[in-house]
Amino acid sequence: MDPVHIIGAGVAGLGAAHYLAARGIPSILHETADHYGGRAAAIRQGSHRFEVGGKNFSTAWPRFGALLAEFGISEFEPQHPGFHIVMADRLVALEKSKTLTGDLRLASAIGLRGAFQLRSFLAQARSKAEALNYTAGLIEEVEAEWDHMTIDRHFAPTLVDGPLRLFSIIMGAAEPSELYPSLLMLFASGFGKGQHRAVRGGIGRFHDALAAGKTIRHGSTVRRIHLAGGAVAGLELAEPGGTRRIAASRVISAVPLHVLRQMVDLPAYARVAASAVRYHPLALVNATYDGPVFRDGVHSIMFEPGSILGHCSANRLDQPHHARFTLSGKAAREVLDRPDDWLVEAAEQTFARRMPLRAARQSAHVARHTGGICGYAPYFTKVKRDLLRGVASIEGLEIAGDYLEGHTMEGCLTSAALAVERLLHGGQWRQAA
Ligand SMILES: Cc1cc2nc3c(=O)[nH]c(=O)nc-3n(C[C@H](O)[C@H](O)[C@H](O)COP(=O)(O)OP(=O)(O)OC[C@H]3O[C@@H](n4cnc5c(N)ncnc54)[C@H](O)[C@@H]3O)c2cc1C
């Protein structure tokens, strides 16, 4: 049987290969980097294996949970029970287990109007939580009601600069003025649902299990998906030995949308849809110290607007000497092209203004996610419909990735499973589209 060619060995690509293998269908993964895992990779540096992007999962995620069980991975570490947000120059605690407005200290920091707005927004998110996702369709109602304005224009400034900025930085490495409420509501509907955990030993264990037995060609960069008569005909590959063209009739793209746009000629309406989807770059610094940098019950800090640090947290609850500094948001984007040392020192200085650093650095690793995190688009359901219709017009092409079903690892796995379904039952899907 001809293999399915998968472009990209991140969570979505590895997931697609795994779901194909479960049906006895072989695949070849083309991966430009020398490692797999993409934006959720674990990178080796000396004796450390750093998680340089996605690492936390929720026990409420069915696909991720099923794969952990299949792989026999059962040792986990709890994630932070909450955050501290810098508001009006002080650290305000936000506990995940409390309804946000039930937290009196937080309610007093965001004021009556903010607390009321937050309560009603969360109530709406909670009441529809089960059906709120990009597959079920209910999100379209939310988009119609809310997406005419960005988040910052809907809510009180205290709320925007505090808890809502926390969500927008985590969800999209973006400011509230750059994201739309439907994405916020999706996030809020899952907030506090299940428990957030990390894999003991690192997310690399999950990827190792997913990648086992798969054919992965590292250093193989796909430049073009060639089409003939409206169908996939081949791939143009740039490899260490040069550029070559191979025949391929079935391809799953599992690269970010901004990369796919450069590889294939989609119909005009799908190109317009693709250009609406935003990705916001960031850098993640993993740094270890000879003593704790977090203390006094603080494990995770969200910084104020204008700061180059979006967020910083202890790598694990019991690892206060290992900090993950995330340089994200508008101010960070201005400095992302500075040298690594500059970024590390600037991150430390910003952090130290909130929590004095009393330990010496032992190691630092900088990962630049120039593609960053997907911030979706307003009225995303229509955008997605146009994208999928455009892809369906090309026989043998399917898409998976963080820009379709939510930008968590669970969303990537869901998109991979759906891409495999569509690829195998293409005729039906194409008629429906
Ligand atoms: C800092 C950070 C923290 C995050 N935290 C979490 C978290 O805690 N939990 C969570 O669930 N999610 C988290 N996320 C989101 C999650 O990591 C991503 O949504 C997910 O990893 C995206 O996977 P993907 O397979 O869609 O894309 P990618 O991971 O980007 O994979 C695409 C792959 O394609 C390769 N590639 C690109 N171009 C080409 C080409 N031309 N030819 C061949 N290969 C190519 C890339 O090298 C890459 O390996 C985080 C993301 C970031 C950046």
CSV table of C-alpha atoms and ligand atoms in Angstrom, one decimal:
chain,number,residue,atom,x,y,z
A,1,MET,CA,0.0,0.0,0.0
A,2,ASP,CA,1.3,3.5,-0.9
A,3,PRO,CA,2.3,5.3,2.3
A,4,VAL,CA,0.5,8.5,3.4
A,5,HIS,CA,3.1,11.4,3.4
A,6,ILE,CA,2.8,13.5,6.6
A,7,ILE,CA,4.4,16.9,6.7
A,8,GLY,CA,5.7,17.8,10.2
A,9,ALA,CA,6.3,15.6,13.2
A,10,GLY,CA,4.8,17.7,15.9
A,11,VAL,CA,1.9,16.4,18.0
A,12,ALA,CA,-0.6,16.6,15.1
A,13,GLY,CA,1.8,14.8,12.6
A,14,LEU,CA,2.8,12.1,15.1
A,15,GLY,CA,-0.9,11.8,16.0
A,16,ALA,CA,-1.9,11.3,12.4
A,17,ALA,CA,0.8,8.7,11.9
A,18,HIS,CA,-0.4,6.9,15.0
A,19,TYR,CA,-4.1,6.9,14.0
A,20,LEU,CA,-3.1,5.7,10.5
A,21,ALA,CA,-1.0,2.9,11.9
A,22,ALA,CA,-3.9,1.8,14.1
A,23,ARG,CA,-5.7,1.1,10.8
A,24,GLY,CA,-2.7,-0.7,9.3
A,25,ILE,CA,-1.9,2.2,7.0
A,26,PRO,CA,1.8,3.1,6.6
A,27,SER,CA,3.0,6.7,6.6
A,28,ILE,CA,6.2,8.6,6.1
A,29,LEU,CA,6.8,11.8,8.2
A,30,HIS,CA,8.8,14.6,6.7
A,31,GLU,CA,10.3,16.7,9.5
A,32,THR,CA,12.6,19.7,8.8
A,33,ALA,CA,14.2,19.6,12.3
A,34,ASP,CA,16.5,17.0,13.8
A,35,HIS,CA,14.0,16.1,16.5
A,36,TYR,CA,10.2,15.5,16.7
A,37,GLY,CA,7.6,17.2,19.0
A,38,GLY,CA,7.6,20.6,17.2
A,39,ARG,CA,6.3,23.3,19.6
A,40,ALA,CA,5.9,20.7,22.3
A,41,ALA,CA,9.3,19.2,21.9
A,42,ALA,CA,11.7,18.1,24.6
A,43,ILE,CA,15.3,19.1,23.7
A,44,ARG,CA,18.5,17.6,25.2
A,45,GLN,CA,21.2,20.0,26.5
A,46,GLY,CA,23.9,18.3,28.6
A,47,SER,CA,22.2,16.2,31.3
A,48,HIS,CA,18.9,18.1,31.0
A,49,ARG,CA,16.0,17.4,28.7
A,50,PHE,CA,14.0,20.7,28.5
A,51,GLU,CA,10.4,20.9,27.5
A,52,VAL,CA,10.5,23.9,25.2
A,53,GLY,CA,6.8,24.4,24.6
A,54,GLY,CA,3.6,22.5,25.4
A,55,LYS,CA,3.8,20.2,28.3
A,56,ASN,CA,0.7,20.4,30.5
A,57,PHE,CA,-2.5,18.4,29.9
A,58,SER,CA,-5.9,18.1,31.5
A,59,THR,CA,-7.3,14.9,32.9
A,60,ALA,CA,-10.5,16.0,31.1
A,61,TRP,CA,-8.9,15.4,27.7
A,62,PRO,CA,-10.2,12.1,26.2
A,63,ARG,CA,-7.7,11.6,23.4
A,64,PHE,CA,-4.6,12.5,25.3
A,65,GLY,CA,-5.7,10.3,28.2
A,66,ALA,CA,-6.4,7.4,25.9
A,67,LEU,CA,-2.9,7.5,24.4
A,68,LEU,CA,-1.3,7.8,27.9
A,69,ALA,CA,-3.2,4.7,28.9
A,70,GLU,CA,-2.2,2.9,25.6
A,71,PHE,CA,1.5,3.8,26.2
A,72,GLY,CA,1.4,2.8,29.9
A,73,ILE,CA,2.5,6.3,31.0
A,74,SER,CA,0.9,6.7,34.4
A,75,GLU,CA,3.3,8.8,36.5
A,76,PHE,CA,2.3,12.5,36.6
A,77,GLU,CA,3.1,15.7,38.4
A,78,PRO,CA,0.4,18.2,39.5
A,79,GLN,CA,0.5,21.6,37.9
A,80,HIS,CA,0.3,24.9,39.7
A,81,PRO,CA,-3.0,25.3,41.6
A,82,GLY,CA,-3.1,28.9,40.5
A,83,PHE,CA,-1.3,32.0,39.3
A,84,HIS,CA,-0.2,35.3,40.8
A,85,ILE,CA,-1.1,38.3,38.5
A,86,VAL,CA,0.8,41.6,38.7
A,87,MET,CA,-2.0,44.1,39.2
A,88,ALA,CA,-1.6,47.7,40.3
A,89,ASP,CA,2.1,46.9,41.1
A,90,ARG,CA,1.4,44.0,43.4
A,91,LEU,CA,0.9,40.2,43.1
A,92,VAL,CA,-2.8,39.1,43.3
A,93,ALA,CA,-3.5,35.4,43.7
A,94,LEU,CA,-5.9,33.6,41.4
A,95,GLU,CA,-6.7,30.0,42.3
A,96,LYS,CA,-7.9,27.7,39.6
A,97,SER,CA,-10.2,25.8,41.9
A,98,LYS,CA,-12.2,28.9,42.9
A,99,THR,CA,-14.8,30.6,40.7
A,100,LEU,CA,-12.7,33.6,39.7
A,101,THR,CA,-15.1,36.1,41.2
A,102,GLY,CA,-15.6,34.0,44.4
A,103,ASP,CA,-12.0,35.0,45.2
A,104,LEU,CA,-12.5,38.1,47.3
A,105,ARG,CA,-9.0,39.5,46.9
A,106,LEU,CA,-9.2,39.1,43.1
A,107,ALA,CA,-12.7,40.6,43.1
A,108,SER,CA,-11.5,43.6,45.0
A,109,ALA,CA,-8.6,44.1,42.6
A,110,ILE,CA,-10.8,44.0,39.5
A,111,GLY,CA,-13.7,46.1,41.0
A,112,LEU,CA,-17.4,45.6,41.0
A,113,ARG,CA,-18.0,46.2,37.3
A,114,GLY,CA,-15.2,43.9,36.3
A,115,ALA,CA,-16.3,41.2,38.8
A,116,PHE,CA,-19.9,41.3,37.4
A,117,GLN,CA,-18.8,41.1,33.8
A,118,LEU,CA,-16.4,38.3,34.5
A,119,ARG,CA,-19.1,36.4,36.5
A,120,SER,CA,-21.6,36.6,33.7
A,121,PHE,CA,-19.1,35.7,31.0
A,122,LEU,CA,-17.9,32.7,32.9
A,123,ALA,CA,-21.5,31.6,33.7
A,124,GLN,CA,-22.2,31.6,30.0
A,125,ALA,CA,-19.0,29.6,29.3
A,126,ARG,CA,-19.8,27.1,32.0
A,127,SER,CA,-23.4,26.6,31.0
A,128,LYS,CA,-22.4,25.6,27.5
A,129,ALA,CA,-19.1,24.0,28.4
A,130,GLU,CA,-19.7,20.5,27.0
A,131,ALA,CA,-20.8,21.7,23.6
A,132,LEU,CA,-18.3,24.5,23.3
A,133,ASN,CA,-15.6,23.4,20.9
A,134,TYR,CA,-14.7,23.9,17.3
A,135,THR,CA,-16.2,20.5,16.2
A,136,ALA,CA,-19.7,20.8,17.8
A,137,GLY,CA,-20.7,24.1,16.2
A,138,LEU,CA,-22.2,25.9,19.2
A,139,ILE,CA,-19.2,28.2,19.1
A,140,GLU,CA,-20.7,29.9,16.1
A,141,GLU,CA,-23.5,31.4,18.3
A,142,VAL,CA,-20.8,32.8,20.6
A,143,GLU,CA,-19.0,34.2,17.7
A,144,ALA,CA,-22.2,35.9,16.4
A,145,GLU,CA,-22.8,37.5,19.8
A,146,TRP,CA,-19.3,38.5,20.7
A,147,ASP,CA,-16.7,38.6,17.9
A,148,HIS,CA,-17.6,42.0,16.5
A,149,MET,CA,-14.9,43.5,18.9
A,150,THR,CA,-11.7,42.3,20.4
A,151,ILE,CA,-11.6,41.3,24.1
A,152,ASP,CA,-10.3,44.6,25.4
A,153,ARG,CA,-13.3,46.5,24.0
A,154,HIS,CA,-15.9,44.3,25.8
A,155,PHE,CA,-14.7,44.5,29.4
A,156,ALA,CA,-13.7,46.8,32.2
A,157,PRO,CA,-10.0,47.9,32.0
A,158,THR,CA,-9.1,46.3,35.4
A,159,LEU,CA,-10.4,43.0,34.1
A,160,VAL,CA,-8.7,43.4,30.7
A,161,ASP,CA,-5.3,44.1,32.2
A,162,GLY,CA,-5.6,41.4,34.9
A,163,PRO,CA,-7.3,38.0,34.5
A,164,LEU,CA,-8.3,38.4,30.9
A,165,ARG,CA,-4.8,39.3,29.9
A,166,LEU,CA,-3.6,36.2,31.7
A,167,PHE,CA,-5.9,34.2,29.5
A,168,SER,CA,-4.9,35.9,26.3
A,169,ILE,CA,-1.2,35.6,27.0
A,170,ILE,CA,-1.6,31.9,27.8
A,171,MET,CA,-3.9,31.2,24.9
A,172,GLY,CA,-2.4,33.2,22.2
A,173,ALA,CA,0.8,34.9,23.3
A,174,ALA,CA,-1.2,38.0,22.6
A,175,GLU,CA,-2.7,41.0,24.2
A,176,PRO,CA,-6.5,41.3,24.8
A,177,SER,CA,-6.6,43.8,22.0
A,178,GLU,CA,-5.4,41.1,19.5
A,179,LEU,CA,-7.8,38.3,20.4
A,180,TYR,CA,-11.6,37.8,20.0
A,181,PRO,CA,-14.0,36.7,22.8
A,182,SER,CA,-15.0,33.3,21.2
A,183,LEU,CA,-11.5,32.0,21.8
A,184,LEU,CA,-11.6,33.4,25.4
A,185,MET,CA,-14.9,31.6,26.0
A,186,LEU,CA,-13.5,28.4,24.7
A,187,PHE,CA,-10.7,28.7,27.1
A,188,ALA,CA,-12.9,29.8,30.0
A,189,SER,CA,-15.3,26.8,29.4
A,190,GLY,CA,-12.4,24.4,30.1
A,191,PHE,CA,-10.8,26.5,32.9
A,192,GLY,CA,-10.8,24.5,36.1
A,193,LYS,CA,-12.2,21.4,34.4
A,194,GLY,CA,-10.2,18.3,35.2
A,195,GLN,CA,-6.8,18.5,36.8
A,196,HIS,CA,-3.8,20.0,35.0
A,197,ARG,CA,-0.8,17.7,35.0
A,198,ALA,CA,2.6,17.1,33.4
A,199,VAL,CA,4.2,13.8,32.6
A,200,ARG,CA,6.9,12.8,35.1
A,201,GLY,CA,10.1,12.8,33.2
A,202,GLY,CA,8.8,15.2,30.6
A,203,ILE,CA,6.5,15.4,27.6
A,204,GLY,CA,9.3,13.8,25.5
A,205,ARG,CA,8.2,10.4,26.9
A,206,PHE,CA,4.8,10.9,25.3
A,207,HIS,CA,6.3,11.8,21.9
A,208,ASP,CA,8.8,8.9,22.1
A,209,ALA,CA,5.9,6.5,22.5
A,210,LEU,CA,3.9,8.2,19.6
A,211,ALA,CA,7.0,8.1,17.4
A,212,ALA,CA,7.9,4.5,18.1
A,213,GLY,CA,7.7,2.4,15.0
A,214,LYS,CA,7.0,5.3,12.7
A,215,THR,CA,9.1,6.3,9.6
A,216,ILE,CA,10.4,9.8,10.3
A,217,ARG,CA,12.7,11.5,7.8
A,218,HIS,CA,14.5,14.3,9.7
A,219,GLY,CA,16.1,17.1,7.8
A,220,SER,CA,13.5,16.7,5.1
A,221,THR,CA,11.8,20.1,4.4
A,222,VAL,CA,8.8,20.1,2.2
A,223,ARG,CA,8.9,23.1,-0.1
A,224,ARG,CA,5.9,22.4,-2.3
A,225,ILE,CA,2.9,20.2,-2.6
A,226,HIS,CA,2.6,19.6,-6.4
A,227,LEU,CA,-0.9,19.2,-7.8
A,228,ALA,CA,-2.1,17.8,-11.2
A,229,GLY,CA,-5.7,17.8,-12.4
A,230,GLY,CA,-7.0,18.9,-8.9
A,231,ALA,CA,-5.2,16.1,-7.1
A,232,VAL,CA,-2.0,15.8,-5.1
A,233,ALA,CA,0.8,14.5,-7.4
A,234,GLY,CA,4.0,14.9,-5.4
A,235,LEU,CA,6.2,16.7,-2.9
A,236,GLU,CA,9.2,18.9,-3.5
A,237,LEU,CA,11.7,18.1,-0.7
A,238,ALA,CA,14.8,20.1,0.3
A,239,GLU,CA,17.2,17.7,2.0
A,240,PRO,CA,20.9,17.9,3.0
A,241,GLY,CA,21.8,16.3,-0.4
A,242,GLY,CA,19.8,18.8,-2.4
A,243,THR,CA,16.2,19.3,-3.7
A,244,ARG,CA,14.2,16.4,-5.2
A,245,ARG,CA,10.7,15.6,-6.2
A,246,ILE,CA,8.9,12.5,-5.0
A,247,ALA,CA,5.5,11.1,-6.1
A,248,ALA,CA,2.7,11.2,-3.5
A,249,SER,CA,-1.0,10.8,-3.9
A,250,ARG,CA,-2.1,11.2,-0.2
A,251,VAL,CA,-0.7,13.9,2.0
A,252,ILE,CA,-1.6,15.2,5.5
A,253,SER,CA,-0.2,18.6,6.2
A,254,ALA,CA,0.6,18.9,9.9
A,255,VAL,CA,2.5,22.2,9.9
A,256,PRO,CA,1.2,25.5,11.1
A,257,LEU,CA,-1.2,27.2,8.7
A,258,HIS,CA,1.2,30.0,7.9
A,259,VAL,CA,3.7,27.3,6.6
A,260,LEU,CA,1.0,25.4,4.6
A,261,ARG,CA,0.0,28.7,2.9
A,262,GLN,CA,3.4,28.8,1.3
A,263,MET,CA,3.4,25.2,0.1
A,264,VAL,CA,0.2,24.8,-1.9
A,265,ASP,CA,-2.1,26.8,-4.1
A,266,LEU,CA,-5.5,26.8,-2.3
A,267,PRO,CA,-8.6,28.3,-3.9
A,268,ALA,CA,-8.9,32.1,-3.4
A,269,TYR,CA,-11.6,31.9,-0.7
A,270,ALA,CA,-9.5,29.5,1.3
A,271,ARG,CA,-6.4,31.7,0.9
A,272,VAL,CA,-8.4,34.6,2.3
A,273,ALA,CA,-9.6,32.4,5.2
A,274,ALA,CA,-6.0,31.3,5.9
A,275,SER,CA,-4.8,34.9,6.0
A,276,ALA,CA,-7.2,35.7,8.8
A,277,VAL,CA,-5.7,33.2,11.2
A,278,ARG,CA,-3.0,34.9,13.4
A,279,TYR,CA,0.1,33.4,15.0
A,280,HIS,CA,1.9,35.3,17.7
A,281,PRO,CA,5.6,34.7,18.2
A,282,LEU,CA,7.3,34.2,21.6
A,283,ALA,CA,10.5,32.9,23.2
A,284,LEU,CA,10.7,30.4,26.0
A,285,VAL,CA,13.7,30.4,28.4
A,286,ASN,CA,14.3,27.4,30.6
A,287,ALA,CA,16.8,28.3,33.3
A,288,THR,CA,18.0,26.3,36.3
A,289,TYR,CA,19.5,27.8,39.5
A,290,ASP,CA,21.4,26.5,42.5
A,291,GLY,CA,18.5,27.4,44.8
A,292,PRO,CA,14.8,28.2,44.6
A,293,VAL,CA,13.7,31.2,42.6
A,294,PHE,CA,10.0,30.8,43.7
A,295,ARG,CA,9.0,30.9,47.3
A,296,ASP,CA,6.2,32.1,49.7
A,297,GLY,CA,3.5,30.0,48.0
A,298,VAL,CA,4.2,31.7,44.6
A,299,HIS,CA,4.8,29.3,41.7
A,300,SER,CA,3.6,31.1,38.6
A,301,ILE,CA,3.5,34.9,37.8
A,302,MET,CA,1.7,36.7,35.0
A,303,PHE,CA,3.3,40.0,34.3
A,304,GLU,CA,1.7,43.4,33.6
A,305,PRO,CA,1.0,45.0,30.2
A,306,GLY,CA,4.1,46.5,28.7
A,307,SER,CA,6.4,43.9,30.3
A,308,ILE,CA,8.6,41.8,28.1
A,309,LEU,CA,7.7,38.8,30.3
A,310,GLY,CA,4.3,37.4,29.7
A,311,HIS,CA,4.6,34.7,32.2
A,312,CYS,CA,7.0,32.8,34.4
A,313,SER,CA,6.5,29.6,36.3
A,314,ALA,CA,8.3,26.9,38.2
A,315,ASN,CA,8.9,24.0,35.8
A,316,ARG,CA,7.1,21.8,38.3
A,317,LEU,CA,5.5,22.5,41.7
A,318,ASP,CA,8.4,20.7,43.3
A,319,GLN,CA,11.1,22.4,41.1
A,320,PRO,CA,11.2,26.0,42.3
A,321,HIS,CA,14.9,26.2,41.1
A,322,HIS,CA,13.8,25.6,37.5
A,323,ALA,CA,12.1,28.6,35.9
A,324,ARG,CA,10.3,28.8,32.6
A,325,PHE,CA,10.3,32.4,31.4
A,326,THR,CA,7.9,33.1,28.6
A,327,LEU,CA,8.6,36.3,26.6
A,328,SER,CA,5.3,36.9,25.0
A,329,GLY,CA,2.9,39.7,24.2
A,330,LYS,CA,3.5,43.0,22.3
A,331,ALA,CA,6.5,44.3,24.3
A,332,ALA,CA,8.3,40.9,24.0
A,333,ARG,CA,7.8,40.9,20.2
A,334,GLU,CA,10.0,44.0,20.0
A,335,VAL,CA,13.0,42.2,21.5
A,336,LEU,CA,12.7,38.6,20.2
A,337,ASP,CA,15.5,39.1,17.7
A,338,ARG,CA,18.1,40.0,20.5
A,339,PRO,CA,20.8,37.5,21.3
A,340,ASP,CA,20.0,34.6,23.7
A,341,ASP,CA,22.1,36.1,26.6
A,342,TRP,CA,20.2,39.4,26.3
A,343,LEU,CA,16.9,37.6,26.5
A,344,VAL,CA,17.9,35.6,29.5
A,345,GLU,CA,19.2,38.6,31.5
A,346,ALA,CA,16.2,40.8,30.5
A,347,ALA,CA,13.9,38.0,31.7
A,348,GLU,CA,15.7,37.7,35.0
A,349,GLN,CA,15.7,41.4,35.6
A,350,THR,CA,12.0,41.7,34.9
A,351,PHE,CA,11.3,38.7,37.2
A,352,ALA,CA,13.5,40.1,40.0
A,353,ARG,CA,11.4,43.2,40.2
A,354,ARG,CA,8.5,41.0,41.5
A,355,MET,CA,10.5,38.3,43.3
A,356,PRO,CA,14.2,39.0,44.1
A,357,LEU,CA,16.5,36.4,42.6
A,358,ARG,CA,18.6,35.0,45.4
A,359,ALA,CA,20.1,32.0,43.5
A,360,ALA,CA,22.8,31.7,40.8
A,361,ARG,CA,22.0,30.5,37.4
A,362,GLN,CA,23.4,27.1,36.4
A,363,SER,CA,22.0,26.7,32.9
A,364,ALA,CA,19.8,28.5,30.3
A,365,HIS,CA,18.2,27.3,27.1
A,366,VAL,CA,16.3,29.7,24.8
A,367,ALA,CA,13.7,28.3,22.4
A,368,ARG,CA,12.3,30.8,19.8
A,369,HIS,CA,8.9,30.0,18.6
A,370,THR,CA,8.8,32.4,15.7
A,371,GLY,CA,5.5,30.8,14.5
A,372,GLY,CA,4.4,31.0,18.1
A,373,ILE,CA,0.9,30.2,19.3
A,374,CYS,CA,-2.2,30.3,17.1
A,375,GLY,CA,-4.5,33.1,18.1
A,376,TYR,CA,-7.3,31.9,15.7
A,377,ALA,CA,-9.5,34.6,14.1
A,378,PRO,CA,-12.8,36.3,14.7
A,379,TYR,CA,-15.8,34.3,13.4
A,380,PHE,CA,-13.5,31.4,13.2
A,381,THR,CA,-16.2,28.8,12.3
A,382,LYS,CA,-16.6,30.4,8.9
A,383,VAL,CA,-12.9,30.7,8.4
A,384,LYS,CA,-12.5,27.0,9.2
A,385,ARG,CA,-15.4,26.0,6.9
A,386,ASP,CA,-13.7,27.9,4.0
A,387,LEU,CA,-10.3,26.4,4.8
A,388,LEU,CA,-11.7,22.8,4.9
A,389,ARG,CA,-13.7,23.4,1.7
A,390,GLY,CA,-10.6,24.7,-0.1
A,391,VAL,CA,-8.6,21.7,1.0
A,392,ALA,CA,-11.4,19.3,0.1
A,393,SER,CA,-11.2,20.7,-3.5
A,394,ILE,CA,-7.8,19.0,-3.8
A,395,GLU,CA,-8.0,15.3,-3.9
A,396,GLY,CA,-5.6,13.5,-1.6
A,397,LEU,CA,-4.8,16.5,0.6
A,398,GLU,CA,-5.8,16.8,4.3
A,399,ILE,CA,-4.8,19.1,7.1
A,400,ALA,CA,-4.2,18.7,10.8
A,401,GLY,CA,-2.7,21.1,13.4
A,402,ASP,CA,-3.2,23.6,16.1
A,403,TYR,CA,-5.4,26.0,14.0
A,404,LEU,CA,-8.4,23.7,13.6
A,405,GLU,CA,-9.8,22.1,16.8
A,406,GLY,CA,-8.1,24.2,19.5
A,407,HIS,CA,-4.4,24.8,20.1
A,408,THR,CA,-3.8,22.4,22.9
A,409,MET,CA,-2.2,19.0,22.4
A,410,GLU,CA,-5.7,17.6,22.7
A,411,GLY,CA,-6.9,19.9,19.9
A,412,CYS,CA,-4.0,18.8,17.7
A,413,LEU,CA,-4.8,15.1,18.3
A,414,THR,CA,-8.5,15.7,17.5
A,415,SER,CA,-7.5,17.5,14.3
A,416,ALA,CA,-5.2,14.5,13.4
A,417,ALA,CA,-7.9,11.9,14.0
A,418,LEU,CA,-10.4,14.0,11.9
A,419,ALA,CA,-7.8,14.4,9.1
A,420,VAL,CA,-7.3,10.7,8.9
A,421,GLU,CA,-11.1,10.1,8.8
A,422,ARG,CA,-11.5,12.6,6.0
A,423,LEU,CA,-8.6,11.2,4.0
A,424,LEU,CA,-10.0,7.7,4.2
A,425,HIS,CA,-13.6,8.6,3.5
A,426,GLY,CA,-12.7,11.5,1.2
A,427,GLY,CA,-15.5,11.0,-1.4
A,428,GLN,CA,-18.3,11.4,1.2
A,429,TRP,CA,-16.6,14.4,2.9
A,430,ARG,CA,-16.0,16.1,-0.4
A,431,GLN,CA,-19.7,15.8,-1.4
A,432,ALA,CA,-20.8,17.2,2.0
A,433,ALA,CA,-18.3,20.1,1.7
B,1,LIG,C1,5.6,28.0,24.9
B,1,LIG,C2,4.4,27.2,24.6
B,1,LIG,C3,3.7,26.5,25.6
B,1,LIG,C4,2.6,25.7,25.4
B,1,LIG,N1,2.0,25.1,26.4
B,1,LIG,C5,1.1,24.1,26.1
B,1,LIG,C6,0.6,23.3,27.2
B,1,LIG,O1,1.1,23.3,28.3
B,1,LIG,N2,-0.4,22.3,26.9
B,1,LIG,C7,-0.8,22.2,25.6
B,1,LIG,O2,-1.7,21.3,25.3
B,1,LIG,N3,-0.4,23.0,24.6
B,1,LIG,C8,0.6,23.9,24.8
B,1,LIG,N4,1.1,24.7,23.8
B,1,LIG,C9,0.5,24.5,22.5
B,1,LIG,C10,1.0,23.2,21.8
B,1,LIG,O3,2.4,23.0,22.1
B,1,LIG,C11,0.9,23.3,20.3
B,1,LIG,O4,-0.5,23.6,20.0
B,1,LIG,C12,1.2,22.1,19.6
B,1,LIG,O5,2.5,21.6,20.0
B,1,LIG,C13,1.2,22.3,18.1
B,1,LIG,O6,1.5,21.1,17.4
B,1,LIG,P1,1.4,20.9,15.8
B,1,LIG,O7,1.7,19.5,15.5
B,1,LIG,O8,0.1,21.5,15.3
B,1,LIG,O9,2.5,21.9,15.3
B,1,LIG,P2,4.1,22.0,15.5
B,1,LIG,O10,4.4,21.5,16.9
B,1,LIG,O11,4.5,23.3,15.1
B,1,LIG,O12,4.6,20.9,14.5
B,1,LIG,C14,4.9,21.1,13.2
B,1,LIG,C15,6.2,20.4,12.8
B,1,LIG,O13,6.4,20.6,11.4
B,1,LIG,C16,7.8,20.9,11.2
B,1,LIG,N5,7.9,21.6,9.9
B,1,LIG,C17,7.6,23.0,9.8
B,1,LIG,N6,7.8,23.3,8.5
B,1,LIG,C18,8.1,22.2,7.8
B,1,LIG,C19,8.4,21.9,6.4
B,1,LIG,N7,8.4,22.8,5.5
B,1,LIG,N8,8.7,20.6,6.1
B,1,LIG,C20,8.8,19.6,7.1
B,1,LIG,N9,8.6,19.9,8.4
B,1,LIG,C21,8.2,21.1,8.7
B,1,LIG,C22,8.2,21.6,12.4
B,1,LIG,O14,9.6,21.5,12.6
B,1,LIG,C23,7.4,20.9,13.5
B,1,LIG,O15,8.1,19.8,14.1
B,1,LIG,C24,2.2,25.5,24.0
B,1,LIG,C25,2.8,26.1,23.0
B,1,LIG,C26,3.9,26.9,23.2
B,1,LIG,C27,4.7,27.6,22.1
